[in-house]
């Protein structure tokens, strides 16, 4: 299917951990479409972040859905914990499981939507055999582990490849980019075929506030996507 209308999804990685409930509520008021929790285990990536109990506690403060981006080894051990914590979408890294097909099916069996994240070096072809099992593809535009890194433009070639695969499949799969997304980088990702945009540090630091930042990102993405959406019909 052609790209969806752009979705703006903040990462709460830069949020004030002492005020997570309030930060989540402020993001909802700013008009975000979903909220992403960057879950890191200190093994797959050299950082340690949110456990399921933290996400469950924040759930009551949110009017939008939660997604968990699991940057963890052996994610199958944790899938049910993050679904039970209130994540309607669970994203695993292709690099962390030898049985990606089975892992994605398990996420759906638990009642959540499934997603596959790819590190910058991992080719798009890795997901060729699991398109029917996934609701979202996440070509990372930074090396995972930290916010505030620089966008990697070379990943746009992979985004375009994934867009071609998804459109050829006729399946309803979102293509999400994550890392270094700002008012100046979002157009390149959008024109390459992405339709969901994760922003952390840029959005939290936007001088005119989060609502203005969300509006600006949405406008820039929609303008860059217009030729693609027009070609494939609006979805
Ligand atoms: C990396 C994280 C970051 C975060 C967004 O592992 O996944 O990409 O979500 O970070 P910014 O928007 O600050 O680059």
GROMACS .gro file of C-alpha atoms and ligand atoms in nm:
model
  249
    1UNK     CA    1   0.000   0.000   0.000
    2UNK     CA    2   0.108   0.359  -0.055
    3UNK     CA    3   0.235   0.559   0.245
    4UNK     CA    4  -0.010   0.650   0.519
    5UNK     CA    5  -0.057   1.015   0.614
    6UNK     CA    6   0.250   1.101   0.828
    7UNK     CA    7   0.247   0.995   1.194
    8UNK     CA    8   0.464   1.185   1.446
    9UNK     CA    9   0.576   0.963   1.735
   10UNK     CA   10   0.802   1.100   2.010
   11UNK     CA   11   1.062   0.892   2.186
   12UNK     CA   12   1.043   0.959   2.561
   13UNK     CA   13   1.413   0.884   2.598
   14UNK     CA   14   1.491   1.256   2.656
   15UNK     CA   15   1.203   1.301   2.902
   16UNK     CA   16   1.259   1.395   3.267
   17UNK     CA   17   1.248   1.051   3.432
   18UNK     CA   18   1.126   1.213   3.755
   19UNK     CA   19   0.816   1.348   3.574
   20UNK     CA   20   0.734   1.074   3.321
   21UNK     CA   21   0.358   1.083   3.375
   22UNK     CA   22   0.343   1.458   3.324
   23UNK     CA   23   0.578   1.437   3.023
   24UNK     CA   24   0.354   1.174   2.862
   25UNK     CA   25   0.046   1.390   2.923
   26UNK     CA   26   0.221   1.694   2.772
   27UNK     CA   27   0.311   1.493   2.459
   28UNK     CA   28  -0.053   1.391   2.418
   29UNK     CA   29  -0.160   1.755   2.451
   30UNK     CA   30   0.099   1.842   2.184
   31UNK     CA   31  -0.088   1.624   1.934
   32UNK     CA   32   0.144   1.326   1.890
   33UNK     CA   33   0.003   1.012   1.726
   34UNK     CA   34   0.168   0.749   1.950
   35UNK     CA   35   0.450   0.739   2.208
   36UNK     CA   36   0.763   0.526   2.173
   37UNK     CA   37   0.945   0.372   2.467
   38UNK     CA   38   1.310   0.293   2.389
   39UNK     CA   39   1.375  -0.025   2.589
   40UNK     CA   40   1.746  -0.097   2.628
   41UNK     CA   41   1.913  -0.384   2.818
   42UNK     CA   42   2.276  -0.268   2.830
   43UNK     CA   43   2.376  -0.575   2.622
   44UNK     CA   44   2.239  -0.529   2.269
   45UNK     CA   45   2.304  -0.155   2.314
   46UNK     CA   46   2.534   0.011   2.575
   47UNK     CA   47   2.250   0.180   2.764
   48UNK     CA   48   1.982   0.076   3.014
   49UNK     CA   49   1.630   0.225   3.019
   50UNK     CA   50   1.265   0.143   3.079
   51UNK     CA   51   1.127  -0.169   3.246
   52UNK     CA   52   0.762  -0.271   3.192
   53UNK     CA   53   0.652  -0.138   3.533
   54UNK     CA   54   0.763   0.216   3.437
   55UNK     CA   55   0.558   0.200   3.118
   56UNK     CA   56   0.257   0.057   3.300
   57UNK     CA   57   0.272   0.346   3.548
   58UNK     CA   58   0.276   0.600   3.265
   59UNK     CA   59  -0.012   0.432   3.081
   60UNK     CA   60  -0.283   0.609   3.284
   61UNK     CA   61  -0.140   0.949   3.185
   62UNK     CA   62  -0.167   0.886   2.809
   63UNK     CA   63  -0.452   0.933   2.564
   64UNK     CA   64  -0.252   0.780   2.275
   65UNK     CA   65  -0.109   0.433   2.213
   66UNK     CA   66   0.229   0.310   2.331
   67UNK     CA   67   0.490   0.126   2.128
   68UNK     CA   68   0.792  -0.055   2.273
   69UNK     CA   69   1.115  -0.052   2.072
   70UNK     CA   70   1.297  -0.350   2.223
   71UNK     CA   71   1.672  -0.299   2.191
   72UNK     CA   72   1.736  -0.617   2.390
   73UNK     CA   73   1.889  -0.959   2.329
   74UNK     CA   74   1.653  -1.259   2.331
   75UNK     CA   75   1.337  -1.042   2.316
   76UNK     CA   76   1.104  -1.345   2.334
   77UNK     CA   77   1.164  -1.353   2.710
   78UNK     CA   78   1.004  -1.008   2.749
   79UNK     CA   79   0.726  -0.981   2.490
   80UNK     CA   80   0.436  -1.056   2.725
   81UNK     CA   81   0.570  -0.815   2.989
   82UNK     CA   82   0.561  -0.517   2.752
   83UNK     CA   83   0.224  -0.608   2.604
   84UNK     CA   84   0.082  -0.643   2.957
   85UNK     CA   85   0.237  -0.303   3.041
   86UNK     CA   86   0.014  -0.145   2.776
   87UNK     CA   87   0.221  -0.144   2.455
   88UNK     CA   88  -0.010  -0.201   2.157
   89UNK     CA   89   0.288  -0.229   1.921
   90UNK     CA   90   0.607  -0.422   2.002
   91UNK     CA   91   0.914  -0.381   1.780
   92UNK     CA   92   1.205  -0.626   1.792
   93UNK     CA   93   1.543  -0.600   1.622
   94UNK     CA   94   1.604  -0.856   1.346
   95UNK     CA   95   1.960  -0.881   1.481
   96UNK     CA   96   1.843  -1.011   1.821
   97UNK     CA   97   1.649  -1.327   1.732
   98UNK     CA   98   1.736  -1.631   1.518
   99UNK     CA   99   1.362  -1.701   1.477
  100UNK     CA  100   1.220  -1.363   1.369
  101UNK     CA  101   0.915  -1.518   1.198
  102UNK     CA  102   0.815  -1.701   1.515
  103UNK     CA  103   0.884  -1.395   1.735
  104UNK     CA  104   0.660  -1.171   1.523
  105UNK     CA  105   0.380  -1.431   1.527
  106UNK     CA  106   0.413  -1.448   1.907
  107UNK     CA  107   0.369  -1.069   1.939
  108UNK     CA  108   0.044  -1.089   1.741
  109UNK     CA  109  -0.072  -1.391   1.944
  110UNK     CA  110  -0.032  -1.172   2.253
  111UNK     CA  111  -0.274  -0.923   2.095
  112UNK     CA  112  -0.028  -0.653   1.989
  113UNK     CA  113   0.085  -0.529   1.649
  114UNK     CA  114   0.435  -0.642   1.551
  115UNK     CA  115   0.735  -0.454   1.414
  116UNK     CA  116   1.089  -0.524   1.294
  117UNK     CA  117   1.378  -0.282   1.350
  118UNK     CA  118   1.694  -0.294   1.138
  119UNK     CA  119   2.032  -0.147   1.239
  120UNK     CA  120   2.188   0.082   0.977
  121UNK     CA  121   2.411  -0.200   0.844
  122UNK     CA  122   2.132  -0.461   0.814
  123UNK     CA  123   1.997  -0.496   0.457
  124UNK     CA  124   1.625  -0.460   0.374
  125UNK     CA  125   1.624  -0.814   0.232
  126UNK     CA  126   1.635  -0.951   0.587
  127UNK     CA  127   1.258  -0.888   0.616
  128UNK     CA  128   1.167  -1.037   0.277
  129UNK     CA  129   1.034  -1.356   0.443
  130UNK     CA  130   0.832  -1.194   0.722
  131UNK     CA  131   0.630  -0.917   0.556
  132UNK     CA  132   0.305  -1.107   0.622
  133UNK     CA  133   0.396  -1.129   0.993
  134UNK     CA  134   0.469  -0.763   1.059
  135UNK     CA  135   0.272  -0.438   1.084
  136UNK     CA  136   0.575  -0.206   1.085
  137UNK     CA  137   0.932  -0.186   0.957
  138UNK     CA  138   1.183   0.037   1.139
  139UNK     CA  139   1.502   0.113   0.944
  140UNK     CA  140   1.709   0.288   1.215
  141UNK     CA  141   1.860   0.619   1.099
  142UNK     CA  142   2.118   0.609   1.380
  143UNK     CA  143   2.308   0.330   1.554
  144UNK     CA  144   2.072   0.238   1.842
  145UNK     CA  145   2.152   0.314   2.206
  146UNK     CA  146   2.133   0.688   2.256
  147UNK     CA  147   1.930   0.994   2.163
  148UNK     CA  148   2.077   1.310   2.014
  149UNK     CA  149   2.286   1.137   1.745
  150UNK     CA  150   2.327   1.253   1.385
  151UNK     CA  151   2.092   1.125   1.115
  152UNK     CA  152   2.250   0.876   0.870
  153UNK     CA  153   2.133   0.982   0.519
  154UNK     CA  154   2.263   0.658   0.362
  155UNK     CA  155   1.973   0.472   0.528
  156UNK     CA  156   1.738   0.649   0.285
  157UNK     CA  157   1.841   0.393   0.021
  158UNK     CA  158   1.710   0.121   0.251
  159UNK     CA  159   1.391   0.315   0.324
  160UNK     CA  160   1.322   0.337  -0.051
  161UNK     CA  161   1.392  -0.038  -0.090
  162UNK     CA  162   1.153  -0.121   0.194
  163UNK     CA  163   0.886   0.111   0.046
  164UNK     CA  164   0.914  -0.075  -0.286
  165UNK     CA  165   0.885  -0.412  -0.108
  166UNK     CA  166   0.580  -0.302   0.092
  167UNK     CA  167   0.403  -0.147  -0.207
  168UNK     CA  168   0.471  -0.457  -0.419
  169UNK     CA  169   0.332  -0.679  -0.141
  170UNK     CA  170  -0.001  -0.493  -0.117
  171UNK     CA  171   0.027  -0.533   0.262
  172UNK     CA  172  -0.061  -0.257   0.510
  173UNK     CA  173   0.280  -0.204   0.671
  174UNK     CA  174   0.406   0.122   0.824
  175UNK     CA  175   0.765   0.231   0.758
  176UNK     CA  176   0.902   0.413   1.061
  177UNK     CA  177   1.235   0.595   1.089
  178UNK     CA  178   1.407   0.664   1.418
  179UNK     CA  179   1.715   0.866   1.502
  180UNK     CA  180   1.820   1.222   1.425
  181UNK     CA  181   1.475   1.314   1.289
  182UNK     CA  182   1.432   1.693   1.282
  183UNK     CA  183   1.277   1.968   1.068
  184UNK     CA  184   1.577   1.942   0.835
  185UNK     CA  185   1.611   1.563   0.805
  186UNK     CA  186   1.247   1.449   0.797
  187UNK     CA  187   1.192   1.541   0.430
  188UNK     CA  188   1.467   1.307   0.309
  189UNK     CA  189   1.319   1.015   0.504
  190UNK     CA  190   0.964   1.099   0.393
  191UNK     CA  191   1.048   1.137   0.025
  192UNK     CA  192   1.231   0.800   0.044
  193UNK     CA  193   0.911   0.629   0.160
  194UNK     CA  194   0.883   0.654   0.539
  195UNK     CA  195   0.542   0.742   0.687
  196UNK     CA  196   0.605   0.724   1.064
  197UNK     CA  197   0.864   0.950   1.226
  198UNK     CA  198   1.023   0.913   1.568
  199UNK     CA  199   1.164   1.230   1.718
  200UNK     CA  200   1.325   1.261   2.061
  201UNK     CA  201   1.583   1.530   2.130
  202UNK     CA  202   1.476   1.769   1.852
  203UNK     CA  203   1.113   1.765   1.962
  204UNK     CA  204   1.190   1.798   2.333
  205UNK     CA  205   1.425   2.090   2.265
  206UNK     CA  206   1.207   2.272   2.010
  207UNK     CA  207   1.216   2.644   2.109
  208UNK     CA  208   0.845   2.700   2.037
  209UNK     CA  209   0.735   2.396   2.236
  210UNK     CA  210   0.629   2.040   2.151
  211UNK     CA  211   0.296   2.124   1.983
  212UNK     CA  212   0.466   2.360   1.737
  213UNK     CA  213   0.736   2.101   1.680
  214UNK     CA  214   0.482   1.829   1.605
  215UNK     CA  215   0.301   2.059   1.360
  216UNK     CA  216   0.627   2.150   1.183
  217UNK     CA  217   0.739   1.788   1.151
  218UNK     CA  218   0.396   1.683   1.019
  219UNK     CA  219   0.391   1.965   0.764
  220UNK     CA  220   0.745   1.891   0.639
  221UNK     CA  221   0.672   1.517   0.613
  222UNK     CA  222   0.338   1.564   0.434
  223UNK     CA  223   0.493   1.802   0.181
  224UNK     CA  224   0.775   1.557   0.105
  225UNK     CA  225   0.537   1.258   0.085
  226UNK     CA  226   0.287   1.423  -0.149
  227UNK     CA  227   0.433   1.284  -0.476
  228UNK     CA  228   0.447   0.932  -0.327
  229UNK     CA  229   0.098   0.943  -0.180
  230UNK     CA  230  -0.040   1.087  -0.504
  231UNK     CA  231   0.120   0.806  -0.703
  232UNK     CA  232  -0.019   0.537  -0.478
  233UNK     CA  233  -0.350   0.693  -0.367
  234UNK     CA  234  -0.412   0.831  -0.019
  235UNK     CA  235  -0.430   0.576   0.261
  236LIG     C1  236   1.828   0.520   1.962
  236LIG     C2  237   1.693   0.573   2.003
  236LIG     C3  238   1.680   0.716   1.951
  236LIG     C4  239   1.557   0.787   1.999
  236LIG     C5  240   1.536   0.916   1.922
  236LIG     O1  241   1.844   0.393   2.014
  236LIG     O2  242   1.591   0.490   1.948
  236LIG     O3  243   1.680   0.709   1.811
  236LIG     O4  244   1.452   0.704   1.987
  236LIG     O5  245   1.649   0.991   1.941
  236LIG     P1  246   1.672   1.133   1.872
  236LIG     O6  247   1.543   1.178   1.808
  236LIG     O7  248   1.714   1.219   1.987
  236LIG     O8  249   1.779   1.109   1.771
   0.00000   0.00000   0.00000
